[in-house]
Amino acid sequence: MSQKVRIAVLGASGYTGADLVRLALTHPNIEIAALSANAKAGQAMADVWPHFAHVPLPGLVRAEEIDWSGIDAVFGCLPHAASAALLSTLAGVRIIDLSADFRLNDAKTYAEWYGNEHPAPELLPDAIYGLTEYAAELLPAARIVACPGCYPTAALLALLPLLESGLVGHERITINALSGVSGAGRSLKEANLFTEVAEAVHPYGIGRHRHMPEIEQELSKRANGAVTISFTPHLVPMNRGELETITVELMPGKSVVDLRAALGHRYAAAPFVHLLPEGKAPATRMVRGSNHCVMNVFEDRIPGRAIVIVAIDNLVKGSSGQAIQNMNLMFGLPETTGLLQAPLFP
Amino acid sequence: MSQKVRIAVLGASGYTGADLVRLALTHPNIEIAALSANAKAGQAMADVWPHFAHVPLPGLVRAEEIDWSGIDAVFGCLPHAASAALLSTLAGVRIIDLSADFRLNDAKTYAEWYGNEHPAPELLPDAIYGLTEYAAELLPAARIVACPGCYPTAALLALLPLLESGLVGHERITINALSGVSGAGRSLKEANLFTEVAEAVHPYGIGRHRHMPEIEQELSKRANGAVTISFTPHLVPMNRGELETITVELMPGKSVVDLRAALGHRYAAAPFVHLLPEGKAPATRMVRGSNHCVMNVFEDRIPGRAIVIVAIDNLVKGSSGQAIQNMNLMFGLPETTGLLQAPLFP
Amino acid sequence: MSQKVRIAVLGASGYTGADLVRLALTHPNIEIAALSANAKAGQAMADVWPHFAHVPLPGLVRAEEIDWSGIDAVFGCLPHAASAALLSTLAGVRIIDLSADFRLNDAKTYAEWYGNEHPAPELLPDAIYGLTEYAAELLPAARIVACPGCYPTAALLALLPLLESGLVGHERITINALSGVSGAGRSLKEANLFTEVAEAVHPYGIGRHRHMPEIEQELSKRANGAVTISFTPHLVPMNRGELETITVELMPGKSVVDLRAALGHRYAAAPFVHLLPEGKAPATRMVRGSNHCVMNVFEDRIPGRAIVIVAIDNLVKGSSGQAIQNMNLMFGLPETTGLLQAPLFP
Amino acid sequence: MSQKVRIAVLGASGYTGADLVRLALTHPNIEIAALSANAKAGQAMADVWPHFAHVPLPGLVRAEEIDWSGIDAVFGCLPHAASAALLSTLAGVRIIDLSADFRLNDAKTYAEWYGNEHPAPELLPDAIYGLTEYAAELLPAARIVACPGCYPTAALLALLPLLESGLVGHERITINALSGVSGAGRSLKEANLFTEVAEAVHPYGIGRHRHMPEIEQELSKRANGAVTISFTPHLVPMNRGELETITVELMPGKSVVDLRAALGHRYAAAPFVHLLPEGKAPATRMVRGSNHCVMNVFEDRIPGRAIVIVAIDNLVKGSSGQAIQNMNLMFGLPETTGLLQAPLFP
């Protein structure tokens, strides 16, 4: 690789693609070589994105127009199915995919939840699951990295250390999740109009959200046994942010103190994952616009249980920030390169 | 009583008091006789409330200035402790209290959760718990009605029929609640500034919210056995609205179908409580500004459990609307009098 | 007419149509006979509108399916051009049109600003401009009433008395307007997504908004001379509400006191238009969800000028509420019938 | 100076102070040496600010506890009067004041608008007005820099080139301004509660906002003649952002093309001030969280006038970002150092 990683972003007309570009712009080791968006090919980024009105950037092209020679890494910010279909045609470029296509190890499970056959099942064995804090050893050699979904990122960061340590049971893990509207993307749906969402809150995808099998797959791997979760997401009138309130059952003799100790130990050296001081509640405003994740554990009033709460910015640690964090480790850069912006508050 | 119920509102400078006045203004059988607000006594309502800028209303006075002769009912919209202290001095007027003072049957539990001795424990036996749909028979003769808290109103409407019918277990009832900011009142706290709340979400009062013992008390009464709940409220950037996502454990052989049947049956004739069609998710925008409550039941991915979701407007069915609904029944009026506004959307 | 006015609402799947239905539901003299929405014909209102989830209403039909016999009045809530095309085919029913089709007296001006030939220019002479406070005498006999646009409603209520009295000049009337997002309707445009609008503000339609010729037409009529205005609307992240800040030039010897006197006098008996006390600034929260309009006048720092500020709810006084206010007068009902809801705050 | 500028921030418990710290944290040449906040002295920044929950920072101290030896620059983020009173006691440290205390050249005008005698009138001659784009030559030698108010920053950037070039008249400059709520600071006022501000908009300080004399002072200096402005600010329900819509009168023979040319020329080399392409409307979402300013000019429908629109983030270019931009030039650093964050959208 050159001193700069030369990147292409596929799907730069979506919120995920745009936030990747935002972060890439001030990353000292990234050069943005190409930006694609088939439906808006030919337009300038400044025409598609208000916040890039004054930023010089490559124009949007169709994906097939990209000259891949000299490009080191491609970020896939396309919808599922379209992503793997396109990425599977590329050779010689390292792939960081933000779609769902390489997250599930099993093509059959994928077909069941996503409603289409997997476009490139032969690549699944090559893909690693890019929850950075658990993939650090695999990333330097990885050719394909599947970036986790936003809800799984938060849930797994909070739950994996507890399950790995055998502190909580596999059963009755109940995740109540709250998300900002940017998680729904920039596509035109009545449900995402300002007037439908503002001054209101509602659950959605109850019992059938596509992030469920992903969370279960990763929990089960490290829990040494199948884990089935309850997961209910809600849409909150804010642009960014994701907060999950999770109830778990304590193993006999274990307490909130043990859970806090396990999380504190696991993330002591993690630059972006933070156990808050005892009693301090996580809030999305602690992480807005940043790659940070905050978490904490509380006593439940029901004996033998605990409440684990975790917050991230869905577009950053839950998507584009983690993608760059992965790229950093893939290319031998310090994990935090280009990602140390402080959160924006208010 | 006269054709009109002559009312006094104590604490008309808070959001609860103001919403009571809003509803009373178009209630055909209410005459607003007096409005008190000690800190703002001497001011016009139009000076204290923007939306009453053009509405003729009695001026604000100190509570002790009110001439109680000829007043039929008093609505207590004062903070706890202050409310019972004042109301206990009144005779010959029927009391509808929106504070927490008459909700808990046990003065000791009250002292434990509210941090002060109960100001009028001798009145507790006279107070009925005014969850209207469960108090209809007691209201006509009641002298003191304790209106439920907003969170308890939603939780109890959803859970009572299920526990009464023996469809769900007493254990592991987990309530995740989302509330608009008006629930915090109009008092000056940094946490309630626009800039602290907008574009953000966070849990609060984890494991120690004062509505917990109230919910448990009422559930336990009708469940024939002690019920301990898990309850985690979250603050959402919206003015009004409350949504609770509740996981329950099904009794053997019971299913979501049974739960829906029980709720449908229980509220078939209730004008304000609505079981939504199968699969339709409750949302706060369905009830904004109105006295309605919507609910539904869904399969949980974890076998043997169900997800019950319920939404109200915290200031109306969760507070002032229910208070007027109670008044209607206390004074022999149709339950819906003055409360049939359609929700405001968008 | 019968005791109840039997109405049809064309375009009941838009925000304007829905707010009309909301108000009609509690109007004592309205019976909702038919609701049309071509694209959603066959659906229940409860499926199209969250806030009508629990309200019994006629199902949506195609406009041509409506049986017009026995219908007294039709409210046209369709887009321009479609509205006049359909309404012009109806006979024997009184028309209250909320589209732009009958607002401009001149078919040529209409074509110029709306980009299409007028579908029914022969009806223009029959239409009266339904700014209720200025149309009261014409409404009882009117067959077609063109309800004003939301921006014109606010601007005209504030400016007409000043121009009629010769207190302000015809030149250099500068209107800066702020509107909630519901003014943009429920159609799917990227610009109206929550994520595009929240936490942001921007002007739009600078120098070419279609409400400009409408404001100028009505001002010119009563000013006895051509009036050309400057008008810049801005989109504000709120659902409802419209506020206009207008600078005017005082005629020699005139002052803010004179302007306030003229407005106070003109609206002394108007139930919905209110001059606020001296120095009190209008705000949209004073009128949210209601048919009220608040206004006031202030000294400008530039000598010889004044600042006139006016606020309405764009969907109520700016649209559906005024339409019903017009219907009331057309059918001999008291002007305020069904429209006395207090504003919703917070 | 050392390679790093060692700074102290007075008033780090306000939004301005916090945003300065946010930007300083990733500035390569700043070392945060001390943070003061008298009312919260003794607390950690993490306790006072949610977004610094995971950031190591000096603890808050009382201003008098700061050891000034080795401190190169002090940022004053205190309220007016308190700021000058404290700063005037410091020697040997360069002062960048974000309060209003050193903005007005005339102590009498200051007293008139701010209601108190100026605490250090003897320092006024030493202070330069730090609108960076107009102060670049003075900054390297300046001891005291008065950072402009947020409204003046936007107004002056847009108007100064037009007045300097003699393109627009001195009379009838009308500024309508929209601001996010963070401009009101973190102090506890009922008017700034979420519930008072959300879903609403209103003007404030009509005809008496303290930024008026500041704008007039600076315009008059460069216009070679007294300029009196009309200025009406409005509060918009968003955290950050400021947009001004300004009408100006064109000098004979001048047009929008001339105005655009003047702005384009003046800011051709300015890294943070951008004239948008013809016809493109400025919006606050173009600059959120960044030090950028966007502007454009449009035809007014009233002949002989133009509409100038300008947007900034009130906390960044309108306050803390510009303060750091000034510091950069004071200490010989490139103007953009530490300030190239792309805006945050959505």
JSON list of N, CA and C in Angstrom, two decimals, chain A residues 65-97:
[
{"chain": "A", "resi": 65, "resn": "GLU", "atom": "N", "xyz": [-17.97, 2.27, -13.95]},
{"chain": "A", "resi": 65, "resn": "GLU", "atom": "CA", "xyz": [-17.03, 3.23, -14.53]},
{"chain": "A", "resi": 65, "resn": "GLU", "atom": "C", "xyz": [-15.73, 3.36, -13.72]},
{"chain": "A", "resi": 66, "resn": "ILE", "atom": "N", "xyz": [-15.73, 2.79, -12.53]},
{"chain": "A", "resi": 66, "resn": "ILE", "atom": "CA", "xyz": [-14.56, 2.98, -11.67]},
{"chain": "A", "resi": 66, "resn": "ILE", "atom": "C", "xyz": [-13.34, 2.22, -12.22]},
{"chain": "A", "resi": 67, "resn": "ASP", "atom": "N", "xyz": [-12.23, 2.90, -12.23]},
{"chain": "A", "resi": 67, "resn": "ASP", "atom": "CA", "xyz": [-10.96, 2.26, -12.60]},
{"chain": "A", "resi": 67, "resn": "ASP", "atom": "C", "xyz": [-10.34, 1.70, -11.32]},
{"chain": "A", "resi": 68, "resn": "TRP", "atom": "N", "xyz": [-10.34, 0.39, -11.20]},
{"chain": "A", "resi": 68, "resn": "TRP", "atom": "CA", "xyz": [-9.95, -0.22, -9.93]},
{"chain": "A", "resi": 68, "resn": "TRP", "atom": "C", "xyz": [-8.44, -0.32, -9.73]},
{"chain": "A", "resi": 69, "resn": "SER", "atom": "N", "xyz": [-7.71, -0.09, -10.80]},
{"chain": "A", "resi": 69, "resn": "SER", "atom": "CA", "xyz": [-6.25, -0.17, -10.63]},
{"chain": "A", "resi": 69, "resn": "SER", "atom": "C", "xyz": [-5.83, 0.96, -9.70]},
{"chain": "A", "resi": 70, "resn": "GLY", "atom": "N", "xyz": [-5.03, 0.64, -8.76]},
{"chain": "A", "resi": 70, "resn": "GLY", "atom": "CA", "xyz": [-4.57, 1.66, -7.83]},
{"chain": "A", "resi": 70, "resn": "GLY", "atom": "C", "xyz": [-5.52, 1.94, -6.70]},
{"chain": "A", "resi": 71, "resn": "ILE", "atom": "N", "xyz": [-6.66, 1.24, -6.64]},
{"chain": "A", "resi": 71, "resn": "ILE", "atom": "CA", "xyz": [-7.55, 1.38, -5.48]},
{"chain": "A", "resi": 71, "resn": "ILE", "atom": "C", "xyz": [-7.25, 0.26, -4.50]},
{"chain": "A", "resi": 72, "resn": "ASP", "atom": "N", "xyz": [-7.04, 0.64, -3.26]},
{"chain": "A", "resi": 72, "resn": "ASP", "atom": "CA", "xyz": [-6.64, -0.33, -2.25]},
{"chain": "A", "resi": 72, "resn": "ASP", "atom": "C", "xyz": [-7.83, -0.97, -1.55]},
{"chain": "A", "resi": 73, "resn": "ALA", "atom": "N", "xyz": [-8.87, -0.19, -1.32]},
{"chain": "A", "resi": 73, "resn": "ALA", "atom": "CA", "xyz": [-10.00, -0.71, -0.54]},
{"chain": "A", "resi": 73, "resn": "ALA", "atom": "C", "xyz": [-11.30, -0.14, -1.06]},
{"chain": "A", "resi": 74, "resn": "VAL", "atom": "N", "xyz": [-12.32, -0.98, -1.02]},
{"chain": "A", "resi": 74, "resn": "VAL", "atom": "CA", "xyz": [-13.64, -0.51, -1.43]},
{"chain": "A", "resi": 74, "resn": "VAL", "atom": "C", "xyz": [-14.59, -0.62, -0.24]},
{"chain": "A", "resi": 75, "resn": "PHE", "atom": "N", "xyz": [-15.34, 0.43, -0.01]},
{"chain": "A", "resi": 75, "resn": "PHE", "atom": "CA", "xyz": [-16.38, 0.41, 1.03]},
{"chain": "A", "resi": 75, "resn": "PHE", "atom": "C", "xyz": [-17.72, 0.21, 0.34]},
{"chain": "A", "resi": 76, "resn": "GLY", "atom": "N", "xyz": [-18.39, -0.87, 0.65]},
{"chain": "A", "resi": 76, "resn": "GLY", "atom": "CA", "xyz": [-19.69, -1.14, 0.05]},
{"chain": "A", "resi": 76, "resn": "GLY", "atom": "C", "xyz": [-20.80, -0.56, 0.90]},
{"chain": "A", "resi": 77, "resn": "CYS", "atom": "N", "xyz": [-21.44, 0.47, 0.42]},
{"chain": "A", "resi": 77, "resn": "CYS", "atom": "CA", "xyz": [-22.55, 1.10, 1.15]},
{"chain": "A", "resi": 77, "resn": "CYS", "atom": "C", "xyz": [-23.84, 0.92, 0.36]},
{"chain": "A", "resi": 78, "resn": "LEU", "atom": "N", "xyz": [-23.94, -0.19, -0.32]},
{"chain": "A", "resi": 78, "resn": "LEU", "atom": "CA", "xyz": [-25.11, -0.46, -1.14]},
{"chain": "A", "resi": 78, "resn": "LEU", "atom": "C", "xyz": [-26.15, -1.26, -0.36]},
{"chain": "A", "resi": 79, "resn": "PRO", "atom": "N", "xyz": [-27.35, -1.34, -0.87]},
{"chain": "A", "resi": 79, "resn": "PRO", "atom": "CA", "xyz": [-28.35, -2.21, -0.23]},
{"chain": "A", "resi": 79, "resn": "PRO", "atom": "C", "xyz": [-27.91, -3.67, -0.34]},
{"chain": "A", "resi": 80, "resn": "HIS", "atom": "N", "xyz": [-28.45, -4.50, 0.54]},
{"chain": "A", "resi": 80, "resn": "HIS", "atom": "CA", "xyz": [-28.09, -5.92, 0.49]},
{"chain": "A", "resi": 80, "resn": "HIS", "atom": "C", "xyz": [-28.46, -6.48, -0.88]},
{"chain": "A", "resi": 81, "resn": "ALA", "atom": "N", "xyz": [-27.85, -7.58, -1.23]},
{"chain": "A", "resi": 81, "resn": "ALA", "atom": "CA", "xyz": [-28.01, -8.24, -2.54]},
{"chain": "A", "resi": 81, "resn": "ALA", "atom": "C", "xyz": [-27.24, -7.47, -3.62]},
{"chain": "A", "resi": 82, "resn": "ALA", "atom": "N", "xyz": [-27.57, -6.19, -3.82]},
{"chain": "A", "resi": 82, "resn": "ALA", "atom": "CA", "xyz": [-26.81, -5.40, -4.78]},
{"chain": "A", "resi": 82, "resn": "ALA", "atom": "C", "xyz": [-25.34, -5.36, -4.38]},
{"chain": "A", "resi": 83, "resn": "SER", "atom": "N", "xyz": [-25.10, -5.32, -3.10]},
{"chain": "A", "resi": 83, "resn": "SER", "atom": "CA", "xyz": [-23.73, -5.19, -2.62]},
{"chain": "A", "resi": 83, "resn": "SER", "atom": "C", "xyz": [-22.89, -6.40, -3.00]},
{"chain": "A", "resi": 84, "resn": "ALA", "atom": "N", "xyz": [-23.31, -7.59, -2.59]},
{"chain": "A", "resi": 84, "resn": "ALA", "atom": "CA", "xyz": [-22.51, -8.78, -2.87]},
{"chain": "A", "resi": 84, "resn": "ALA", "atom": "C", "xyz": [-22.42, -9.04, -4.36]},
{"chain": "A", "resi": 85, "resn": "ALA", "atom": "N", "xyz": [-23.49, -8.75, -5.07]},
{"chain": "A", "resi": 85, "resn": "ALA", "atom": "CA", "xyz": [-23.48, -8.97, -6.52]},
{"chain": "A", "resi": 85, "resn": "ALA", "atom": "C", "xyz": [-22.35, -8.18, -7.17]},
{"chain": "A", "resi": 86, "resn": "LEU", "atom": "N", "xyz": [-22.18, -6.97, -6.72]},
{"chain": "A", "resi": 86, "resn": "LEU", "atom": "CA", "xyz": [-21.14, -6.13, -7.31]},
{"chain": "A", "resi": 86, "resn": "LEU", "atom": "C", "xyz": [-19.76, -6.46, -6.76]},
{"chain": "A", "resi": 87, "resn": "LEU", "atom": "N", "xyz": [-19.67, -6.58, -5.45]},
{"chain": "A", "resi": 87, "resn": "LEU", "atom": "CA", "xyz": [-18.37, -6.79, -4.83]},
{"chain": "A", "resi": 87, "resn": "LEU", "atom": "C", "xyz": [-17.74, -8.11, -5.28]},
{"chain": "A", "resi": 88, "resn": "SER", "atom": "N", "xyz": [-18.57, -9.09, -5.59]},
{"chain": "A", "resi": 88, "resn": "SER", "atom": "CA", "xyz": [-18.02, -10.40, -5.98]},
{"chain": "A", "resi": 88, "resn": "SER", "atom": "C", "xyz": [-17.32, -10.35, -7.33]},
{"chain": "A", "resi": 89, "resn": "THR", "atom": "N", "xyz": [-17.50, -9.26, -8.06]},
{"chain": "A", "resi": 89, "resn": "THR", "atom": "CA", "xyz": [-16.85, -9.15, -9.37]},
{"chain": "A", "resi": 89, "resn": "THR", "atom": "C", "xyz": [-15.47, -8.49, -9.26]},
{"chain": "A", "resi": 90, "resn": "LEU", "atom": "N", "xyz": [-15.15, -7.99, -8.09]},
{"chain": "A", "resi": 90, "resn": "LEU", "atom": "CA", "xyz": [-13.90, -7.26, -7.93]},
{"chain": "A", "resi": 90, "resn": "LEU", "atom": "C", "xyz": [-12.76, -8.17, -7.49]},
{"chain": "A", "resi": 91, "resn": "ALA", "atom": "N", "xyz": [-11.59, -7.94, -8.05]},
{"chain": "A", "resi": 91, "resn": "ALA", "atom": "CA", "xyz": [-10.42, -8.70, -7.62]},
{"chain": "A", "resi": 91, "resn": "ALA", "atom": "C", "xyz": [-9.32, -7.71, -7.26]},
{"chain": "A", "resi": 92, "resn": "GLY", "atom": "N", "xyz": [-8.46, -8.10, -6.37]},
{"chain": "A", "resi": 92, "resn": "GLY", "atom": "CA", "xyz": [-7.29, -7.27, -6.08]},
{"chain": "A", "resi": 92, "resn": "GLY", "atom": "C", "xyz": [-7.57, -6.05, -5.25]},
{"chain": "A", "resi": 93, "resn": "VAL", "atom": "N", "xyz": [-8.78, -5.96, -4.72]},
{"chain": "A", "resi": 93, "resn": "VAL", "atom": "CA", "xyz": [-9.09, -4.83, -3.86]},
{"chain": "A", "resi": 93, "resn": "VAL", "atom": "C", "xyz": [-9.70, -5.38, -2.58]},
{"chain": "A", "resi": 94, "resn": "ARG", "atom": "N", "xyz": [-9.32, -4.83, -1.46]},
{"chain": "A", "resi": 94, "resn": "ARG", "atom": "CA", "xyz": [-9.84, -5.35, -0.20]},
{"chain": "A", "resi": 94, "resn": "ARG", "atom": "C", "xyz": [-11.22, -4.73, 0.05]},
{"chain": "A", "resi": 95, "resn": "ILE", "atom": "N", "xyz": [-12.10, -5.57, 0.54]},
{"chain": "A", "resi": 95, "resn": "ILE", "atom": "CA", "xyz": [-13.52, -5.22, 0.61]},
{"chain": "A", "resi": 95, "resn": "ILE", "atom": "C", "xyz": [-13.96, -4.98, 2.05]},
{"chain": "A", "resi": 96, "resn": "ILE", "atom": "N", "xyz": [-14.54, -3.83, 2.28]},
{"chain": "A", "resi": 96, "resn": "ILE", "atom": "CA", "xyz": [-15.16, -3.54, 3.58]},
{"chain": "A", "resi": 96, "resn": "ILE", "atom": "C", "xyz": [-16.63, -3.28, 3.27]},
{"chain": "A", "resi": 97, "resn": "ASP", "atom": "N", "xyz": [-17.46, -4.24, 3.60]},
{"chain": "A", "resi": 97, "resn": "ASP", "atom": "CA", "xyz": [-18.86, -4.16, 3.20]},
{"chain": "A", "resi": 97, "resn": "ASP", "atom": "C", "xyz": [-19.74, -3.74, 4.37]}
]
